[in-house]
CSV table of C-alpha atoms in Angstrom, one decimal:
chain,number,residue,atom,x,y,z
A,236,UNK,CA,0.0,0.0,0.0
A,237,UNK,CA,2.6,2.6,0.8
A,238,UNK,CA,4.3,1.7,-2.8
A,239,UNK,CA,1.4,2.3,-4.6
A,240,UNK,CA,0.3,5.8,-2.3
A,241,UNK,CA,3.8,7.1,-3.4
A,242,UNK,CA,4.1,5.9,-6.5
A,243,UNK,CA,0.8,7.8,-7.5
A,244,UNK,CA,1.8,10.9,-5.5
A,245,UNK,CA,4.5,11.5,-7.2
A,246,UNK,CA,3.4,10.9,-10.8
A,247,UNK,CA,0.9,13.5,-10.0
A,248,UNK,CA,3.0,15.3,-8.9
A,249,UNK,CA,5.5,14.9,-12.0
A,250,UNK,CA,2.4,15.0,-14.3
A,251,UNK,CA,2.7,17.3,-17.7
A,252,UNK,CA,0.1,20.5,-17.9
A,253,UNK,CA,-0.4,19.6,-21.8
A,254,UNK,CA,-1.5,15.9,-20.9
A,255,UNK,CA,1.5,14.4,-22.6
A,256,UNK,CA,2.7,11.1,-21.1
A,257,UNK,CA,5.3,10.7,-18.2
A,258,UNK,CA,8.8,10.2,-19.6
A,259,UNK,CA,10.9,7.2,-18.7
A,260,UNK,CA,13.2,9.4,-16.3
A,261,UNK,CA,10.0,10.4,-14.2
A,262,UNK,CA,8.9,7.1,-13.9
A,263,UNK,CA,12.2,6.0,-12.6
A,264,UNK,CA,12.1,9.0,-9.9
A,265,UNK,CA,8.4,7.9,-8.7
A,266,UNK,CA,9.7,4.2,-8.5
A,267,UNK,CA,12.9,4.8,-6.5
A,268,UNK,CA,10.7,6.9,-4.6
A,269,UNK,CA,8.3,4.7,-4.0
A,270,UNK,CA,10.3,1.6,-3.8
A,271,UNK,CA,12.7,3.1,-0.8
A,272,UNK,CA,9.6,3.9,1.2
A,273,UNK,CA,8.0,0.5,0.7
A,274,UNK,CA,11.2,-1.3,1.6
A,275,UNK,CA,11.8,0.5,5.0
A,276,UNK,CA,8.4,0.3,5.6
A,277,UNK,CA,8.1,-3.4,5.2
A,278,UNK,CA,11.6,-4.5,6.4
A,279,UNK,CA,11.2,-5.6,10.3
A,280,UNK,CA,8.1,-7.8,9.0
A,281,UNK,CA,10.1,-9.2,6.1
A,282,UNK,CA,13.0,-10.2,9.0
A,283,UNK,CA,10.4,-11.8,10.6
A,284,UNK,CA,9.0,-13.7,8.0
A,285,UNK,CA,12.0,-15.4,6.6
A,286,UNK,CA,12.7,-16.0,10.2
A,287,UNK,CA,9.6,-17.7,11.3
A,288,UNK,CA,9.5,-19.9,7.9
A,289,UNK,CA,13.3,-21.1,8.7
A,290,UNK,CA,13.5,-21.7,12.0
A,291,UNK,CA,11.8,-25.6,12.3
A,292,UNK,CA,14.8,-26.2,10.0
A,293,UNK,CA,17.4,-25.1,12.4
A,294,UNK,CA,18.6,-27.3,15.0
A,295,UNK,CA,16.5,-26.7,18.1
A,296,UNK,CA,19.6,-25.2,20.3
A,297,UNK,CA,19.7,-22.2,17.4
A,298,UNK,CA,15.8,-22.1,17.0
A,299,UNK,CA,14.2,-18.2,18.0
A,300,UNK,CA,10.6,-20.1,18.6
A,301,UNK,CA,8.7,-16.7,18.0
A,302,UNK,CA,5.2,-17.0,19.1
A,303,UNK,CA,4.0,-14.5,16.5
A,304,UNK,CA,5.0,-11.1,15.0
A,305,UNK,CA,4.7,-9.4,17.7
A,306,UNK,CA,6.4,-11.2,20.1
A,307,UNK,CA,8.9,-11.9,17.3
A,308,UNK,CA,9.6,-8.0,17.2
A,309,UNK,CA,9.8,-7.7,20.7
A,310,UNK,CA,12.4,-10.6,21.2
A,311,UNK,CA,14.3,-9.0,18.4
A,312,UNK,CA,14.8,-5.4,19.5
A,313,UNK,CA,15.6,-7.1,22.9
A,314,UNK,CA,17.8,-9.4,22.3
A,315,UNK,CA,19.6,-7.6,18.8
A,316,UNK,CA,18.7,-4.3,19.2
A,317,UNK,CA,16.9,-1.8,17.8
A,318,UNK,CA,19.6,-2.2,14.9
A,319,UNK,CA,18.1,-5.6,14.2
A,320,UNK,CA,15.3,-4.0,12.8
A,321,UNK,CA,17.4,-3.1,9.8
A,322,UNK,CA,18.8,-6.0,9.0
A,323,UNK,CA,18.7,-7.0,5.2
A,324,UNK,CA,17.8,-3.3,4.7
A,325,UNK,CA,20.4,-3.3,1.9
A,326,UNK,CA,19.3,-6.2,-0.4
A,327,UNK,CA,15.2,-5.0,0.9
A,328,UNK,CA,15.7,-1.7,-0.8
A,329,UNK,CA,17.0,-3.1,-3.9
A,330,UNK,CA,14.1,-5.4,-4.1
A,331,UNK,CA,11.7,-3.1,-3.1
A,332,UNK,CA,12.5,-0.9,-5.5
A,333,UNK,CA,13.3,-3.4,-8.8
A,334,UNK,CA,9.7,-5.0,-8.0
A,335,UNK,CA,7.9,-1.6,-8.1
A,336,UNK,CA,10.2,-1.0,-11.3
A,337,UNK,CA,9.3,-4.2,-12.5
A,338,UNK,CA,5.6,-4.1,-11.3
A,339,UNK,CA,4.4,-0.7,-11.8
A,340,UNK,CA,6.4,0.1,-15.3
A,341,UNK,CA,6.2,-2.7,-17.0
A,342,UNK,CA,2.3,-2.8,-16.0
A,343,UNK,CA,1.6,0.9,-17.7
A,344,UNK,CA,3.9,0.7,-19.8
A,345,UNK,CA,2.0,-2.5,-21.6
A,346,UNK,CA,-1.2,-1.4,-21.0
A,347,UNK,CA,-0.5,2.4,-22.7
A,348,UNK,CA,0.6,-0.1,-25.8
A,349,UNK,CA,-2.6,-2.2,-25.7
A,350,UNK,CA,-5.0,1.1,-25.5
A,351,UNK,CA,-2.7,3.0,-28.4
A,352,UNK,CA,-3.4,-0.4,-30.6
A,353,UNK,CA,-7.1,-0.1,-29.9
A,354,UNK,CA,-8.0,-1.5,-26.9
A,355,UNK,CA,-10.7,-0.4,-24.6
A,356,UNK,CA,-9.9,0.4,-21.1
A,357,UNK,CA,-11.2,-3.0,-19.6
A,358,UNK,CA,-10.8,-5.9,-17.2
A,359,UNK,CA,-9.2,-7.9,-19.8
A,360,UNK,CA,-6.7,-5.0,-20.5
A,361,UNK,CA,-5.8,-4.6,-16.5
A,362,UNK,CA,-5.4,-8.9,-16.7
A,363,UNK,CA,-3.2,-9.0,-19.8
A,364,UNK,CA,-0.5,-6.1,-18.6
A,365,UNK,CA,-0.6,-7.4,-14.5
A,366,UNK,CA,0.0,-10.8,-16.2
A,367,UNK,CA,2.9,-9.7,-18.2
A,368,UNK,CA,4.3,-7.8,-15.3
A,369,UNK,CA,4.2,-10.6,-13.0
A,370,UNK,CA,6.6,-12.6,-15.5
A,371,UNK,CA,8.9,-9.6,-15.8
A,372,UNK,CA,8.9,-8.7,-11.6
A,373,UNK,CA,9.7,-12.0,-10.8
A,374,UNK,CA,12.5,-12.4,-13.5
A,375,UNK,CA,14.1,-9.1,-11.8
A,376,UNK,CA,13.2,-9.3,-8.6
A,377,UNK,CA,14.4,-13.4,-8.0
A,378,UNK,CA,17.8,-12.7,-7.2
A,379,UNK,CA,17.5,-9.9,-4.9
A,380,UNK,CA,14.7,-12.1,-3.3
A,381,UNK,CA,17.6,-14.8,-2.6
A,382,UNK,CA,19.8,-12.5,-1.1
A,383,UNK,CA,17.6,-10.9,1.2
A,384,UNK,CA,16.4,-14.3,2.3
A,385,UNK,CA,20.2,-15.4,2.9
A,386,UNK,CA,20.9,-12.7,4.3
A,387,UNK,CA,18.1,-12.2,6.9
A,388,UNK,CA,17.8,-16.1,7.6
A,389,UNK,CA,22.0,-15.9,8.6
A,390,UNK,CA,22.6,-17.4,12.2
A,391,UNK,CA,25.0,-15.0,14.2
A,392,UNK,CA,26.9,-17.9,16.2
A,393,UNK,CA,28.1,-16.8,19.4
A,394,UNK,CA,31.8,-17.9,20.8
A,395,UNK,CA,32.2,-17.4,24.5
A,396,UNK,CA,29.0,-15.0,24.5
A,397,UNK,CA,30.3,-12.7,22.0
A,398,UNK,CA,28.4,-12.6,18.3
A,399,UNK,CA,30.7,-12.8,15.2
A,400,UNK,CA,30.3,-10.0,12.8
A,401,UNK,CA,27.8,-8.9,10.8
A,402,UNK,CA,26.1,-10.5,7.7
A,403,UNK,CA,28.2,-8.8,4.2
A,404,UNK,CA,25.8,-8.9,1.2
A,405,UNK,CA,28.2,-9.2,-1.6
A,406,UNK,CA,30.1,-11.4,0.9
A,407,UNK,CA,26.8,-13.2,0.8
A,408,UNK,CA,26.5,-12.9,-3.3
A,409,UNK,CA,30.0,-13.7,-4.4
A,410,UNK,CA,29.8,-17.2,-1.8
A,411,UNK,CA,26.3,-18.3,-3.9
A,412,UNK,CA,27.9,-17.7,-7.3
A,413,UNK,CA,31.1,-19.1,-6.2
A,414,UNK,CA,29.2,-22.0,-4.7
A,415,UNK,CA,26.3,-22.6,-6.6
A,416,UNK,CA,26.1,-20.7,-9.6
A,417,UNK,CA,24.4,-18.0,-11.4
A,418,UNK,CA,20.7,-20.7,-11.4
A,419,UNK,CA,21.1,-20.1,-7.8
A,420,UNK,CA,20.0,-16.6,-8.3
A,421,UNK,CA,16.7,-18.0,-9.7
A,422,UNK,CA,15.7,-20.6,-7.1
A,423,UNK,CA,12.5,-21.0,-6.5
A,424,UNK,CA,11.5,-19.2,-9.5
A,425,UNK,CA,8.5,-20.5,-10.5
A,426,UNK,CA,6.7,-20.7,-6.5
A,427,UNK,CA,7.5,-17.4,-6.9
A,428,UNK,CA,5.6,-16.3,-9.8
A,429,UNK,CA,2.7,-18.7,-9.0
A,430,UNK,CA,2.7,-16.5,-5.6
A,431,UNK,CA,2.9,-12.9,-7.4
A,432,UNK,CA,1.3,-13.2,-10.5
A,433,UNK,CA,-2.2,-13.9,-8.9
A,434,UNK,CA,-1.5,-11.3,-6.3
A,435,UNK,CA,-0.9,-8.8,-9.3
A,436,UNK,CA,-3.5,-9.3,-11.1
A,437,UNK,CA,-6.1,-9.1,-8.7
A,438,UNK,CA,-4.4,-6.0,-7.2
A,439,UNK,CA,-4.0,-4.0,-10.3
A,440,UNK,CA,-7.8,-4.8,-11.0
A,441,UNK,CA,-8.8,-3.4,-7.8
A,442,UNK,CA,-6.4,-0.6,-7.9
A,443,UNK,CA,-7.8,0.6,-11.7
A,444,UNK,CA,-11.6,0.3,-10.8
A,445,UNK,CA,-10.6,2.0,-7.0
A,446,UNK,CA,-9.0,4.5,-9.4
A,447,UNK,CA,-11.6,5.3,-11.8
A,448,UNK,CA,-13.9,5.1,-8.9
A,449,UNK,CA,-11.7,8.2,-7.2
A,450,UNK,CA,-11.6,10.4,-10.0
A,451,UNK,CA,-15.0,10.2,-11.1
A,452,UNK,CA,-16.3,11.5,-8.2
A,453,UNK,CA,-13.6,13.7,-7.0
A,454,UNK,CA,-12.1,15.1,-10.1
């Protein structure tokens, strides 16, 4: 939600007086825009979701055993620090902002083709360009999505009750290409898309007919 409220923001704000369309720089300053905000928003409950779907595969001596967000959050910014809260923040914010590049672009981008070819402004319009986009966010967005899961899922060991240091994204990138390749990038592609593509197409929908809902009775 706070991707797409900024993202809208500031395209209106960027928008043309003579009507013409948004030029590909502008659309790259409302996606940055909007990505950064959405990724620091959303980080502590992305930590906590990677965490909570790893840990019954960690030994139970390294286990966190969070009840539930909140108590997760809580035993986090006890335990860590308030610091914790930022952990991944690097590899979120790339993601963040590569999927609203990859959403939000490629999905007007396709549909301002469909409509210049003769298209109506329809349902079937909104599905075809969400569809396309999901193939195209998921293509970008997959190995970002592998680091930030790495990278957030890490164990800090502790050695005579000190922690070891902290978790190096490229340290983190060059290991999985060393180690396992550049298909490693890609794991878990398709789960991935079968996740995201529904949720874009049903989002988009409601976001076009919440749109033309707004600005017919408002503008």
């Amino acid at each position: 939600m706070a991707r797409f409220a900024v993202y809208d923001t500031v395209k209106a704000q960027l928008q043309h007086t003579d009507g013409t369309p948004l030029k590909s720089t502008e659309l790259i300053v409302a996606t940055l825009l909007s990505g950064i905000t959405g990724g620091v928003v959303g980080n502590p409950a992305e930590i906590l979701n990677v965490r909570m779907q790893n840990d019954q595969a960690l030994p139970p001596s390294m286990r966190r055993n969070y009840r539930n967000a909140i108590h997760g959050l809580y035993l986090m910014v006890r335990t860590e620090g308030i610091r914790s809260l930022c952990i991944g923040l690097g590899p979120s914010l790339v993601r963040a902002t590569l999927a609203t590049a990859s959403q939000f672009v490629s999905y007007d981008v396709l549909k301002a083709r469909m409509l210049r070819r003769g298209y109506e402004d329809s349902v079937l319009v909104h599905f075809a360009a969400s569809f396309a986009a999901g193939l195209v966010a998921t293509t970008v967005c997959s190995p970002a999505d592998v680091l930030k899961s790495r990278v957030m899922a890490a164990i800090k060991l502790q050695d005579t009750g000190a922690r070891t240091g902290r978790v190096r994204v490229w340290e983190t990138a060059w290991t999985i290409y060393h180690t396992e390749g550049v298909r490693a990038f890609f794991k878990g592609w398709v789960p991935s898309y079968v996740r995201l593509c529904p949720q874009l197409v049903i989002t988009f929908i409601i976001y076009e007919k919440l749109r033309k809902s707004y600005y017919a009775h408002y503008q």
